Short mmCIF file of C-alpha atoms and ligand atoms in Angstrom, two decimals:
data_model
loop_
_atom_site.label_atom_id
_atom_site.label_comp_id
_atom_site.label_asym_id
_atom_site.label_seq_id
_atom_site.Cartn_x
_atom_site.Cartn_y
_atom_site.Cartn_z
CA MET A 20 281.25 58.17 -94.12
CA ALA A 21 283.32 58.18 -90.66
CA THR A 22 286.21 55.63 -90.41
CA THR A 23 286.08 52.84 -87.63
CA GLU A 24 288.29 54.90 -85.34
CA ASN A 25 285.87 57.88 -85.73
CA ARG A 26 282.93 56.04 -85.13
CA VAL A 27 284.13 54.59 -81.87
CA GLU A 28 285.62 57.52 -81.02
CA LYS A 29 282.63 59.48 -81.53
CA ALA A 30 280.73 56.81 -79.72
CA VAL A 31 282.99 57.42 -76.35
CA ALA A 32 282.61 60.99 -76.26
CA MET A 33 278.89 60.99 -76.58
CA ALA A 34 278.68 58.24 -73.89
CA LYS A 35 281.10 60.34 -71.79
CA LYS A 36 279.08 63.54 -72.06
CA ALA A 37 275.63 61.65 -71.63
CA HIS A 38 277.13 60.26 -68.42
CA GLU A 39 278.38 63.28 -67.05
CA GLY A 40 278.16 63.67 -63.18
CA GLN A 41 277.15 60.41 -62.68
CA PHE A 42 279.11 58.07 -60.64
CA ARG A 43 279.12 54.14 -59.94
CA LYS A 44 279.16 52.46 -56.41
CA THR A 45 282.71 52.48 -56.22
CA GLY A 46 283.03 56.32 -56.44
CA GLU A 47 284.33 56.21 -59.59
CA PRO A 48 282.92 58.31 -62.65
CA TYR A 49 280.39 55.92 -64.65
CA ILE A 50 282.09 56.20 -67.90
CA ILE A 51 284.48 53.65 -66.26
CA HIS A 52 281.80 51.14 -66.67
CA PRO A 53 281.15 51.53 -70.61
CA LEU A 54 284.44 51.68 -71.46
CA ALA A 55 285.11 48.59 -69.43
CA VAL A 56 282.44 46.83 -71.39
CA LYS A 57 283.72 48.48 -74.58
CA LYS A 58 287.21 46.76 -74.18
CA ILE A 59 285.70 43.53 -73.20
CA LEU A 60 283.89 43.51 -76.33
CA GLU A 61 287.01 44.31 -78.26
CA GLU A 62 288.86 41.42 -76.47
CA TRP A 63 286.35 39.18 -77.74
CA GLY A 64 286.73 40.14 -81.27
CA MET A 65 283.36 41.79 -81.79
CA ASP A 66 282.35 43.89 -84.64
CA GLU A 67 282.54 47.66 -84.72
CA ASP A 68 278.44 47.97 -84.29
CA THR A 69 278.42 45.49 -81.35
CA ILE A 70 281.35 47.70 -79.64
CA ILE A 71 279.77 51.14 -80.20
CA ALA A 72 276.43 49.56 -78.82
CA GLY A 73 278.73 48.41 -75.69
CA ILE A 74 279.66 52.02 -75.03
CA LEU A 75 276.59 53.49 -75.16
CA HIS A 76 274.59 50.72 -73.83
CA ASP A 77 273.45 52.33 -70.79
CA THR A 78 272.79 55.72 -72.46
CA VAL A 79 268.99 55.15 -73.42
CA GLU A 80 268.13 54.00 -70.02
CA ASP A 81 269.99 56.29 -67.57
CA THR A 82 270.48 59.16 -69.28
CA LYS A 83 268.85 61.97 -71.60
CA LEU A 84 269.91 60.70 -74.73
CA SER A 85 267.55 58.75 -76.75
CA LEU A 86 267.13 55.94 -79.46
CA SER A 87 266.68 58.04 -82.20
CA ASP A 88 269.93 60.19 -81.37
CA ILE A 89 271.69 57.18 -81.44
CA LYS A 90 270.14 55.89 -84.67
CA LYS A 91 270.95 59.61 -86.21
CA GLU A 92 274.74 58.95 -85.23
CA PHE A 93 275.42 55.29 -85.56
CA GLY A 94 272.45 54.06 -87.77
CA GLU A 95 269.94 51.41 -87.23
CA SER A 96 271.84 48.20 -86.25
CA VAL A 97 273.50 50.03 -83.56
CA ALA A 98 270.03 51.37 -82.17
CA PHE A 99 268.97 48.20 -82.35
CA LEU A 100 271.27 46.63 -80.62
CA VAL A 101 271.15 49.44 -77.50
CA ASP A 102 267.68 49.30 -77.83
CA GLY A 103 267.70 45.33 -76.96
CA VAL A 104 269.88 45.57 -73.94
CA THR A 105 267.76 48.49 -72.73
CA LYS A 106 264.74 45.98 -72.84
CA LEU A 107 266.71 43.32 -71.03
CA SER A 108 267.69 45.22 -68.27
CA THR A 109 264.43 46.69 -67.80
CA ALA A 110 262.92 43.20 -67.76
CA ARG A 111 264.82 42.71 -64.60
CA ASN A 112 263.53 46.05 -63.06
CA GLY A 113 261.05 46.03 -60.07
CA MET A 114 261.51 42.21 -58.57
CA ARG A 115 262.73 42.69 -55.28
CA ASP A 116 261.80 39.43 -53.94
CA ILE A 117 264.71 37.20 -54.69
CA ASP A 118 262.32 34.11 -54.67
CA THR A 119 260.25 35.20 -57.44
CA TYR A 120 262.84 37.78 -59.07
CA LEU A 121 264.90 34.54 -60.45
CA PRO A 122 262.30 32.66 -61.93
CA GLU A 123 260.69 35.76 -63.61
CA THR A 124 264.11 37.01 -64.59
CA LYS A 125 264.37 33.68 -66.32
CA ASP A 126 260.91 33.95 -67.99
CA ASN A 127 261.36 37.50 -69.17
CA PHE A 128 264.91 36.48 -70.19
CA LEU A 129 263.63 33.97 -72.29
CA ARG A 130 260.72 35.48 -73.86
CA LEU A 131 263.28 38.01 -74.87
CA MET A 132 265.65 35.94 -76.07
CA ILE A 133 263.47 34.58 -78.41
CA ALA A 134 262.02 38.52 -79.15
CA LEU A 135 265.81 39.36 -80.16
CA GLY A 136 266.46 36.21 -81.37
CA ASP A 137 267.46 38.21 -84.75
CA ASP A 138 270.39 39.49 -83.46
CA ILE A 139 272.05 37.38 -80.68
CA ARG A 140 274.86 40.38 -80.55
CA VAL A 141 272.35 42.07 -77.80
CA LEU A 142 272.89 38.88 -75.39
CA ILE A 143 276.72 39.09 -75.81
CA ILE A 144 276.97 43.06 -75.08
CA LYS A 145 274.80 42.09 -71.78
CA LEU A 146 277.28 39.62 -71.13
CA ALA A 147 280.14 41.71 -71.13
CA ASP A 148 278.14 44.23 -69.07
CA ARG A 149 277.52 41.38 -66.62
CA LEU A 150 280.91 40.35 -66.93
CA HIS A 151 282.03 44.09 -65.57
CA ASN A 152 279.43 44.10 -63.01
CA ILE A 153 280.35 41.23 -61.44
CA ARG A 154 284.22 41.81 -61.48
CA THR A 155 283.31 45.02 -59.47
CA LEU A 156 280.41 43.50 -57.32
CA SER A 157 282.32 44.38 -54.05
CA ALA A 158 281.51 47.88 -54.09
CA LEU A 159 277.62 46.80 -53.73
CA PRO A 160 276.13 46.42 -50.51
CA PRO A 161 275.63 42.57 -49.34
CA ASP A 162 272.08 41.68 -50.20
CA LYS A 163 272.57 43.14 -53.56
CA GLN A 164 275.64 41.20 -54.09
CA LYS A 165 273.80 38.27 -53.41
CA LYS A 166 271.23 38.72 -55.50
CA ILE A 167 273.15 39.99 -58.54
CA ALA A 168 275.74 37.02 -57.95
CA LYS A 169 272.65 34.42 -58.09
CA GLU A 170 271.19 35.87 -61.08
CA THR A 171 274.52 35.40 -62.61
CA LEU A 172 274.88 32.13 -61.62
CA GLU A 173 271.55 30.90 -63.15
CA VAL A 174 271.09 32.99 -65.84
CA PHE A 175 274.15 34.38 -67.16
CA ALA A 176 276.64 31.73 -66.65
CA PRO A 177 274.42 29.02 -68.26
CA LEU A 178 274.01 31.38 -71.05
CA ALA A 179 277.66 31.58 -71.69
CA ASP A 180 277.77 28.14 -71.82
CA ARG A 181 274.92 27.81 -74.44
CA LEU A 182 277.13 30.21 -76.32
CA ASN A 183 280.15 27.92 -75.74
CA MET A 184 281.82 30.98 -74.47
CA GLY A 185 283.93 28.52 -71.71
CA ARG A 186 286.15 31.22 -70.71
CA LEU A 187 283.65 33.55 -70.05
CA ARG A 188 281.38 30.94 -68.16
CA VAL A 189 284.19 29.90 -65.71
CA GLU A 190 284.64 33.40 -64.48
CA LEU A 191 281.27 34.59 -64.29
CA ALA A 192 280.35 31.20 -62.31
CA ASP A 193 283.42 31.25 -60.06
CA LEU A 194 283.19 35.17 -59.12
CA SER A 195 279.59 35.00 -57.99
CA PHE A 196 280.07 31.64 -56.43
CA LYS A 197 282.17 33.23 -54.26
CA TYR A 198 279.50 35.65 -53.28
CA VAL A 199 276.25 33.37 -52.96
CA ASP A 200 278.54 30.64 -50.98
CA PRO A 201 281.72 32.17 -49.92
CA ARG A 202 282.71 29.06 -47.36
CA ARG A 203 282.30 26.52 -49.66
CA PHE A 204 284.12 28.78 -52.33
CA GLU A 205 286.98 28.98 -50.37
CA GLU A 206 286.63 25.22 -49.11
CA LEU A 207 286.92 24.02 -52.44
CA LYS A 208 289.52 26.42 -53.82
CA ASN A 209 291.77 25.23 -50.84
CA MET A 210 290.72 21.54 -52.19
CA ILE A 211 291.95 22.35 -55.92
CA GLU A 212 294.97 23.79 -55.05
CA LYS A 213 295.94 21.18 -52.57
CA TYR A 214 295.00 18.14 -55.18
CA ASN A 215 296.80 20.18 -57.92
CA LYS A 216 299.98 20.59 -55.78
CA SER A 217 300.08 17.14 -54.53
CA ALA A 218 299.83 16.16 -58.32
CA GLU A 219 302.54 18.61 -59.72
CA LYS A 220 305.42 16.32 -59.76
CA SER A 221 303.58 13.69 -61.46
CA LEU A 222 302.05 15.57 -63.95
CA LYS A 223 305.26 16.94 -65.22
CA LYS A 224 306.47 13.68 -65.71
CA ILE A 225 303.43 12.39 -67.72
CA GLU A 226 303.56 15.90 -69.61
CA ALA A 227 307.12 14.89 -70.93
CA GLU A 228 306.29 11.36 -71.25
CA VAL A 229 303.33 12.46 -73.57
CA ILE A 230 305.05 14.90 -75.67
CA GLU A 231 308.14 12.42 -76.10
CA ALA A 232 305.44 9.63 -77.40
CA LEU A 233 303.82 12.31 -79.81
CA LYS A 234 307.54 13.33 -81.37
CA LYS A 235 307.89 9.77 -82.24
CA GLU A 236 304.72 9.78 -84.44
CA LYS A 237 305.69 13.12 -85.69
CA ILE A 238 302.69 14.80 -83.87
CA SER A 239 303.10 18.06 -82.92
CA CYS A 240 301.38 19.56 -79.92
CA GLU A 241 301.23 21.82 -77.36
CA ILE A 242 300.12 20.41 -73.91
CA SER A 243 299.18 22.57 -70.72
CA GLY A 244 297.18 22.01 -67.84
CA ARG A 245 293.68 23.30 -67.30
CA VAL A 246 292.60 23.98 -63.82
CA LYS A 247 289.10 23.03 -62.81
CA SER A 248 286.68 25.65 -61.61
CA VAL A 249 285.66 25.70 -58.30
CA TYR A 250 281.92 26.23 -59.31
CA SER A 251 281.88 23.17 -61.85
CA LEU A 252 283.32 21.05 -58.82
CA HIS A 253 280.85 22.12 -56.45
CA LYS A 254 278.35 21.04 -58.79
CA LYS A 255 280.27 17.95 -59.61
CA LEU A 256 280.53 16.89 -55.82
CA ALA A 257 277.05 17.34 -55.36
CA LYS A 258 275.94 14.74 -58.24
CA HIS A 259 278.61 12.49 -56.51
CA ASP A 260 277.61 12.76 -52.81
CA GLN A 261 280.44 14.83 -52.07
CA ASN A 262 283.01 11.87 -52.79
CA ILE A 263 286.09 13.12 -54.27
CA ASN A 264 287.25 10.28 -55.82
CA GLU A 265 284.49 9.75 -58.02
CA ILE A 266 285.76 12.95 -59.67
CA TYR A 267 287.76 12.08 -62.61
CA ASP A 268 288.27 15.31 -63.98
CA LEU A 269 290.13 17.33 -61.14
CA ILE A 270 293.05 16.99 -63.23
CA ALA A 271 293.17 17.45 -66.72
CA LEU A 272 295.79 18.15 -69.58
CA ARG A 273 294.97 19.65 -72.64
CA ILE A 274 296.77 18.91 -75.89
CA ILE A 275 295.99 20.97 -78.81
CA VAL A 276 297.05 19.62 -82.05
CA GLU A 277 297.09 20.32 -86.01
CA ASP A 278 294.16 18.82 -87.41
CA VAL A 279 291.38 15.98 -86.54
CA THR A 280 293.43 13.14 -87.70
CA ASP A 281 295.97 14.18 -85.23
CA CYS A 282 293.38 14.51 -82.86
CA TYR A 283 292.78 10.70 -83.25
CA LEU A 284 296.41 9.65 -83.65
CA ALA A 285 297.24 11.38 -79.91
CA LEU A 286 294.26 9.26 -78.60
CA GLY A 287 295.55 6.27 -79.60
CA VAL A 288 299.36 7.57 -78.53
CA ILE A 289 297.99 8.04 -74.96
CA HIS A 290 296.01 4.69 -74.65
CA SER A 291 299.13 3.14 -75.42
CA LEU A 292 301.16 4.80 -72.65
CA TYR A 293 298.37 4.34 -70.51
CA THR A 294 295.26 2.55 -68.92
CA PRO A 295 292.08 4.10 -70.36
CA MET A 296 289.28 4.13 -67.71
CA ASN A 297 286.27 2.23 -69.22
CA GLY A 298 283.42 3.90 -70.52
CA ARG A 299 285.23 7.67 -69.89
CA ILE A 300 286.32 8.09 -73.88
CA LYS A 301 284.49 10.60 -75.20
CA ASP A 302 284.10 11.41 -78.93
CA TYR A 303 282.96 15.27 -78.99
CA ILE A 304 284.50 15.41 -82.34
CA ALA A 305 282.40 13.25 -84.40
CA MET A 306 279.36 14.10 -81.79
CA PRO A 307 279.67 17.80 -80.87
CA LYS A 308 278.03 18.88 -77.87
CA GLN A 309 274.76 21.10 -78.43
CA ASN A 310 276.58 24.32 -77.79
CA GLY A 311 279.07 23.32 -80.56
CA TYR A 312 281.64 22.02 -78.37
CA GLN A 313 284.52 19.64 -79.94
CA SER A 314 287.16 17.74 -78.50
CA LEU A 315 288.04 13.99 -77.62
CA HIS A 316 287.84 13.35 -73.71
CA THR A 317 289.49 10.27 -72.16
CA THR A 318 290.43 9.65 -68.64
CA ILE A 319 293.53 7.51 -67.97
CA ILE A 320 295.10 5.96 -64.94
CA THR A 321 298.95 6.42 -64.64
CA LYS A 322 301.14 3.62 -63.08
CA ASP A 323 301.34 5.28 -59.77
CA LYS A 324 297.45 5.22 -59.83
CA ARG A 325 296.73 8.68 -60.71
CA VAL A 326 293.79 9.39 -62.51
CA VAL A 327 293.84 11.98 -65.07
CA GLU A 328 291.59 13.54 -68.34
CA PHE A 329 292.97 14.30 -71.61
CA GLN A 330 291.33 17.14 -73.59
CA ILE A 331 292.75 16.74 -77.41
CA ARG A 332 291.53 18.97 -79.82
CA THR A 333 292.61 21.17 -83.05
CA LYS A 334 293.41 25.08 -82.34
CA GLU A 335 289.93 25.91 -84.24
CA MET A 336 288.09 23.80 -81.47
CA HIS A 337 290.12 25.38 -78.49
CA GLU A 338 289.40 28.56 -79.65
CA TYR A 339 285.76 27.99 -80.12
CA ALA A 340 285.87 26.37 -76.89
CA GLU A 341 287.31 29.04 -75.04
CA ARG A 342 285.57 32.21 -76.95
CA GLY A 343 282.48 30.26 -78.48
CA LEU A 344 280.11 32.27 -80.40
CA ALA A 345 282.37 35.22 -79.86
CA ALA A 346 284.96 33.53 -81.78
CA SER A 347 282.77 32.64 -84.69
CA PHE A 348 281.80 36.63 -84.78
CA TYR A 349 285.62 37.22 -85.13
CA TYR A 350 286.28 34.75 -87.80
CA ASN A 351 283.20 35.46 -89.89
CA GLU A 352 282.33 39.09 -89.28
CA GLN A 353 282.08 40.53 -92.72
CA LYS A 354 279.92 37.41 -93.69
CA LEU A 355 277.80 37.34 -90.60
CA THR A 356 276.93 41.13 -90.28
CA GLU A 357 276.40 41.28 -94.09
CA ASN A 358 273.82 37.89 -93.52
CA TYR A 359 271.96 39.75 -90.80
CA LYS A 360 271.03 42.75 -92.70
CA LYS A 361 269.91 40.50 -95.58
CA GLY A 362 267.98 38.34 -93.16
CA LYS A 363 269.76 35.57 -93.91
CA ILE A 364 271.34 33.36 -91.14
CA GLU A 365 272.74 30.44 -93.04
CA HIS A 366 276.25 31.22 -92.34
CA LEU A 367 275.97 30.74 -88.58
CA PRO A 368 278.45 27.75 -87.88
CA THR A 369 276.44 25.07 -88.00
CA ASN A 370 277.18 23.79 -84.92
CA LEU A 371 275.35 26.25 -83.21
CA LEU A 372 271.73 25.49 -85.02
CA TRP A 373 269.93 26.31 -82.22
CA ILE A 374 270.33 30.34 -82.92
CA THR A 375 269.44 29.74 -86.28
CA GLU A 376 266.29 27.97 -85.30
CA LEU A 377 265.72 30.56 -82.78
CA GLN A 378 266.13 33.19 -85.27
CA MET A 379 263.50 31.50 -87.62
CA THR A 380 261.15 30.62 -85.40
CA ALA A 381 261.11 34.51 -84.30
CA ALA A 382 260.73 35.85 -87.62
CA LYS A 383 258.08 33.34 -88.56
CA LEU A 384 256.15 34.03 -85.02
CA ARG A 385 256.02 37.81 -86.09
CA GLU A 386 254.98 36.99 -89.66
CA GLY A 387 252.09 35.30 -87.87
CA LYS A 388 253.18 32.05 -89.50
CA LYS A 389 252.47 28.47 -88.02
CA VAL A 390 255.52 27.05 -86.74
CA ASP A 391 256.57 23.58 -85.19
CA LEU A 392 257.45 24.79 -81.91
CA LYS A 393 258.39 21.27 -80.69
CA LYS A 394 261.19 21.25 -83.03
CA LEU A 395 262.55 24.18 -81.38
CA LYS A 396 265.57 22.94 -79.08
CA LEU A 397 265.64 26.22 -76.69
CA ASN A 398 266.48 24.46 -73.38
CA LEU A 399 268.93 27.15 -71.82
CA PHE A 400 267.42 25.98 -68.37
CA ALA A 401 267.60 22.61 -68.95
CA ASP A 402 264.98 21.60 -66.42
CA LYS A 403 262.25 23.85 -67.93
CA ILE A 404 260.06 23.08 -70.80
CA PHE A 405 258.25 25.58 -72.82
CA VAL A 406 254.62 25.11 -74.01
CA TYR A 407 252.42 27.08 -75.35
CA THR A 408 248.94 28.59 -75.18
CA PRO A 409 246.95 27.89 -78.46
CA LYS A 410 247.17 31.50 -78.94
CA GLY A 411 250.87 31.25 -78.84
CA ASP A 412 251.65 32.88 -75.57
CA ILE A 413 255.03 30.74 -74.20
CA ILE A 414 254.58 29.20 -70.56
CA ASP A 415 257.60 27.82 -68.94
CA LEU A 416 257.20 25.03 -66.38
CA PRO A 417 259.62 22.82 -64.58
CA ASN A 418 259.87 19.41 -66.44
CA GLY A 419 257.33 17.06 -65.29
CA ALA A 420 254.63 19.58 -65.19
CA LEU A 421 251.31 18.47 -66.06
CA PRO A 422 248.09 19.74 -67.35
CA LEU A 423 247.13 21.24 -64.12
CA ASP A 424 250.05 22.77 -63.80
CA PHE A 425 249.60 24.55 -66.87
CA ALA A 426 246.09 25.62 -66.03
CA TYR A 427 246.70 27.06 -62.64
CA ARG A 428 249.84 28.79 -64.20
CA LEU A 429 247.39 30.89 -66.59
CA HIS A 430 244.97 31.67 -63.74
CA SER A 431 243.58 29.98 -60.71
CA GLU A 432 240.21 30.34 -61.98
CA ILE A 433 241.00 28.49 -65.24
CA GLY A 434 242.81 25.99 -62.78
CA ASP A 435 239.67 25.70 -60.50
CA HIS A 436 237.26 24.80 -63.27
CA VAL A 437 239.10 22.44 -65.70
CA VAL A 438 237.29 19.89 -67.05
CA GLY A 439 239.48 18.11 -69.70
CA VAL A 440 242.53 19.11 -71.83
CA LYS A 441 243.57 19.54 -75.50
CA ILE A 442 247.24 18.94 -76.17
CA ASN A 443 248.47 19.67 -79.86
CA GLY A 444 244.71 19.54 -80.72
CA LYS A 445 244.05 15.89 -79.54
CA MET A 446 242.27 15.23 -76.09
CA SER A 447 244.45 13.91 -73.59
CA ASN A 448 244.05 13.37 -69.83
CA LEU A 449 245.21 15.01 -66.93
CA ASN A 450 247.92 12.75 -65.73
CA LYS A 451 249.54 13.36 -69.32
CA LYS A 452 252.99 14.96 -68.91
CA LEU A 453 253.76 18.12 -70.73
CA GLU A 454 256.70 18.20 -73.41
CA GLN A 455 258.80 20.60 -74.57
CA GLY A 456 256.58 22.66 -77.38
CA ASP A 457 253.33 21.17 -76.97
CA ILE A 458 250.30 23.45 -77.32
CA VAL A 459 247.91 22.91 -74.72
CA GLU A 460 244.00 24.09 -74.55
CA ILE A 461 242.58 23.84 -70.98
CA LEU A 462 238.84 23.13 -71.50
CA THR A 463 236.90 24.43 -68.46
CA SER A 464 233.30 24.41 -67.23
CA LYS A 465 231.72 26.94 -64.73
CA ASN A 466 230.29 23.86 -62.77
CA GLN A 467 233.29 22.33 -62.09
CA THR A 468 234.99 22.73 -59.01
CA PRO A 469 238.48 21.64 -57.86
CA LYS A 470 238.81 18.04 -56.60
CA SER A 471 241.05 16.98 -53.52
CA SER A 472 242.24 13.89 -56.40
CA TRP A 473 243.72 16.49 -58.51
CA LEU A 474 246.69 16.90 -55.80
CA GLY A 475 247.66 13.54 -57.35
CA LYS A 476 247.77 15.19 -60.81
CA ILE A 477 249.82 18.24 -60.01
CA PHE A 478 253.61 18.66 -60.17
CA THR A 479 254.43 22.32 -59.08
CA HIS A 480 254.65 23.86 -55.54
CA HIS A 481 252.74 26.87 -57.28
CA ALA A 482 249.65 24.88 -58.60
CA ARG A 483 249.56 22.87 -55.41
CA GLN A 484 249.39 25.76 -53.26
CA LYS A 485 246.46 27.07 -54.95
CA LEU A 486 244.66 24.06 -55.22
CA LEU A 487 245.06 23.38 -51.49
CA HIS A 488 244.07 26.84 -50.51
CA ARG A 489 240.85 26.40 -52.76
CA LEU A 490 240.10 22.97 -51.17
CA ASN A 491 240.49 24.54 -47.43
CA SER A 492 238.20 27.45 -48.21
CA ASN A 493 235.43 25.04 -49.92
CA ASN A 494 235.49 23.05 -46.75
CA ASN A 495 235.25 25.88 -44.83
CA SER A 496 231.92 27.50 -46.31
MN1 MN B 2 275.86 48.31 -67.85
#
């Protein structure tokens, strides 16, 4: 059997040969890109198969190399990963119009996520691929830049967040926001810099005070400032009517301590030094976020009236918050890959149960088993819900969608002839808001015609357009 070094080197040689004569938009030889993806995956501490698949990720789509060549040389697992990444990128092809492009990408992406749920490493390779592409986006023409940046902001950054890859999320979001809205980006970046500068002195003082107080309690710690990302400030300002005085985490200090007990002790120490703000203490250690994020947060007011957020966590929590799923791969690599091979998934970190769920659901669907899709908490895009046809096709709709939206989404012929709806096997009515995981069966009759009263029972723009169109043409005939 080939040694680690050998396999990786072999993959590099294979990719170099396959991409020979191809160039990137920057003018550089194409191989620069797969090698950059390799480096990113190595930095993330990914396992060897993932790194090899990263090196080869563009070969099947863009070169003469075939999947069976890869399988022969590197085995089933690498071939599966390369195939998955290829499928993800073909799902994006042919979507030229940006308005339909994004929703379609999200659709396809989610469908594929379920299909690929078996091996989440496919998504990690895709994220590394996107990271390098967005880092080198300036070489593309402006219209392409905007499109890729938008897609990154709306699809890949949320995905990184879902996997709790915090550092990646920030880089993806800020790099792409710069292309999506360059003026706003500069404006906010300057705002953050100015704010940080004005706070510099008092922050130093606070840091010293906290270290001293923690030392007295024999709590050893590392303390550092965290700079707020431009894009997250943009989103927060939108939520708060652009009022910067309502943003309480512009300045945040991170305290990394030894263990969980020290986290709570440190929180007490900080509250004895400064006045905590009402309702701003969050215990994500006892109650982790859905992506597994753990930390204690508190916002305090200093004597000179500065608002500072503290984030207190252990080293492991910190590592996990920065690197997310990739970090767990690093720590559990052997176990995890073994279990993937055996089809066992219970060794994933418990705080990433949604992945386990995704995998179990995918497996059951493949076996043709009935699954309780309601329990699948797959809300990567929080404003979306997933409902199902009785045959099990997945339809995603905006949160708030009603049965007629579903019907028109299937086909306008179905929408036009709706007489009723069954939700989860029970008769329901057209005013009933659809919920995540509902199985929706539309009842139709040939004799039914669209009614103008339906306009009040529709939520989506898409269905409204179709209905209006039909109502108008009926009036004219
Ligand atoms: Mn690529």
